[in-house]
Structure formats: structure tokens, C-alpha cells
XYZ file of C-alpha atoms in Angstrom:
156
model
C 93.007 166.679 -174.408
C 90.597 168.756 -176.509
C 87.596 167.181 -174.729
C 84.789 169.254 -173.322
C 84.635 168.828 -169.573
C 81.311 169.154 -167.786
C 81.161 169.771 -164.077
C 77.882 169.509 -162.185
C 77.078 170.571 -158.630
C 74.202 169.499 -156.444
C 73.455 172.948 -155.073
C 70.500 171.852 -152.942
C 72.649 169.634 -150.707
C 75.215 172.304 -149.931
C 72.455 174.817 -149.193
C 70.566 172.549 -146.797
C 73.105 170.155 -145.254
C 74.518 172.685 -142.781
C 71.110 173.855 -141.588
C 70.071 170.888 -139.447
C 71.377 168.510 -136.829
C 70.020 165.166 -135.662
C 70.264 164.774 -131.882
C 69.551 161.628 -129.886
C 70.192 160.337 -126.379
C 72.723 157.644 -125.507
C 70.612 154.948 -123.831
C 73.296 152.404 -123.041
C 76.971 151.572 -123.472
C 77.964 148.037 -124.427
C 81.442 146.517 -124.293
C 81.558 143.453 -126.574
C 84.621 141.545 -127.872
C 86.963 144.494 -127.328
C 84.656 147.030 -129.006
C 82.497 149.736 -127.451
C 78.983 150.568 -128.629
C 76.649 153.420 -127.719
C 73.001 152.444 -128.134
C 70.980 155.496 -129.213
C 67.351 156.550 -128.821
C 66.922 156.775 -132.586
C 68.907 155.555 -135.567
C 68.566 155.008 -139.289
C 64.763 155.201 -139.138
C 65.302 158.884 -138.282
C 68.623 159.566 -140.002
C 69.489 157.127 -142.777
C 72.218 159.121 -144.525
C 75.281 157.518 -142.834
C 74.031 153.988 -143.393
C 72.913 154.487 -146.989
C 76.128 156.269 -147.985
C 78.322 153.943 -145.907
C 80.260 156.595 -144.005
C 80.857 157.771 -140.446
C 78.780 160.891 -140.096
C 80.385 163.780 -138.160
C 79.026 164.063 -134.634
C 79.647 165.618 -131.252
C 78.898 164.207 -127.823
C 76.925 166.837 -125.907
C 77.274 166.187 -122.170
C 74.213 166.360 -119.939
C 74.958 166.663 -116.253
C 71.631 165.383 -114.917
C 71.758 161.790 -113.660
C 68.615 160.871 -111.687
C 69.682 157.368 -110.579
C 71.361 156.318 -107.299
C 73.916 154.048 -109.041
C 77.130 155.247 -110.732
C 76.721 156.600 -114.234
C 78.297 154.333 -116.892
C 80.800 156.060 -119.156
C 83.683 155.409 -121.507
C 86.767 157.584 -122.011
C 89.395 157.919 -124.733
C 88.029 155.041 -126.792
C 86.828 154.212 -130.294
C 83.037 154.195 -130.187
C 80.402 152.790 -132.550
C 77.064 154.618 -132.432
C 74.199 152.222 -133.143
C 70.467 152.802 -133.318
C 67.635 150.984 -131.594
C 66.431 148.925 -134.568
C 66.840 145.144 -134.700
C 69.231 145.171 -137.651
C 73.038 145.261 -137.804
C 72.765 147.996 -140.451
C 71.445 150.505 -137.896
C 74.840 152.188 -137.411
C 75.512 155.937 -137.710
C 79.281 155.889 -137.014
C 81.816 153.059 -136.550
C 84.921 153.001 -134.348
C 85.239 156.779 -134.051
C 87.530 158.163 -131.317
C 85.719 160.018 -128.533
C 87.054 161.617 -125.374
C 84.040 160.712 -123.230
C 80.506 159.405 -123.625
C 78.028 158.623 -120.864
C 74.565 157.173 -120.706
C 72.220 160.157 -120.871
C 74.538 162.331 -122.973
C 73.390 163.402 -126.433
C 74.904 162.438 -129.785
C 74.587 165.395 -132.155
C 75.011 164.522 -135.842
C 75.915 167.644 -137.783
C 75.094 168.449 -141.422
C 71.799 166.538 -141.236
C 69.750 168.938 -143.361
C 69.950 166.961 -146.611
C 69.168 163.276 -147.122
C 68.541 162.751 -143.437
C 64.887 162.566 -142.486
C 63.652 162.606 -146.089
C 65.247 159.276 -147.084
C 64.689 157.500 -143.760
C 62.206 154.679 -143.166
C 60.145 156.647 -140.628
C 57.639 154.036 -139.550
C 59.928 151.002 -139.362
C 58.683 148.820 -136.474
C 56.354 151.671 -135.405
C 59.034 153.575 -133.478
C 58.007 157.165 -132.723
C 59.159 159.968 -134.984
C 61.693 162.454 -133.629
C 60.510 165.877 -132.620
C 61.307 168.504 -135.269
C 62.514 171.698 -133.611
C 63.006 174.966 -135.467
C 65.224 177.551 -133.802
C 64.810 181.288 -134.022
C 67.841 183.434 -134.797
C 68.073 184.260 -131.067
C 67.987 180.590 -129.997
C 70.603 179.724 -132.607
C 72.900 182.493 -131.357
C 72.241 181.595 -127.695
C 71.998 177.788 -127.520
C 71.705 177.701 -123.725
C 68.137 179.110 -123.961
C 67.025 176.188 -126.142
C 65.707 173.029 -124.527
C 63.368 170.198 -125.424
C 61.954 167.355 -123.405
C 62.391 164.969 -126.318
C 65.317 162.555 -126.470
C 65.565 162.490 -130.259
C 64.959 165.468 -132.505
C 66.012 167.362 -135.615
């Protein structure tokens, strides 16, 4: 052995990654050739990290009970789901074939650990889509998430 070993850490990523989430609304569910897709209000133009690093980013489906339409609410249960953005490119994918218990149109997809290499490396103005709302929580709002709300359907 006798070789000097150097180990480097990227401290900035570990300090910031856990301090943000990217949240966007599920606009539609598509069932194509045996696969299920959730079309999101947002995508890689807001959160490019999963696409650029080629991984499935950890996410949660946050249910929203409100459904203002008279027709039945589309949903999928116990299925592998691909979460795709609204851009006209097949590379606009944030997670592929990930098992979910339930997802419905109108629910929110919450991508965790979005505080590093999320918004900063994204192509914000691609096709002139609007930017997400950036929301900063107080310590009280963070500790009591039920008091937090926003009218936006995609936000950090």
C-alpha cells in the first residue's frame, strides 16, 4: 500500500440539500403501453438534478382532498409510476417506474433534498414557462406544516 490517500467532501451539498423541497401538482395521469405516467406542473426547467444526474429523485405524493369537478377523479393505486414534466422533450423525467401506493390528479409530488443543484442548474426560461414560486418557511411553519399554504401549483 504505502500510498497517500486523499478524501474530499463537497460540504456545500450536504449542508443545503436537506433544506429545500420542490413541489408540483399532478396535472394528468397517462396509461401507455403498460406503463403509468404522472404529468406534472413543472419539471426539469425547475428541478434539473434528477435528469442531469440520471437518477430517480426521492419524492412523496402529498394528497389534496379538494376536487372541484363533477366527474370522478382519476387515480392510480399500487403501481410503478413515472413522473414527467410539462416540457416537450423525453428527457423531462424526474423519476422512472417508482412504486407508489396512490396518486391522483390534483395531488402534489414533493421532491425532497432539492436544496442543492436543483433550481440553480435548471434551464429556467425554457419555452417561456413560468418560474415556480419560492417559499421560505419560518421555524413555526416548518414545525407546523398544516399552517402553510400557497396558491401556486409549483414551488420550492
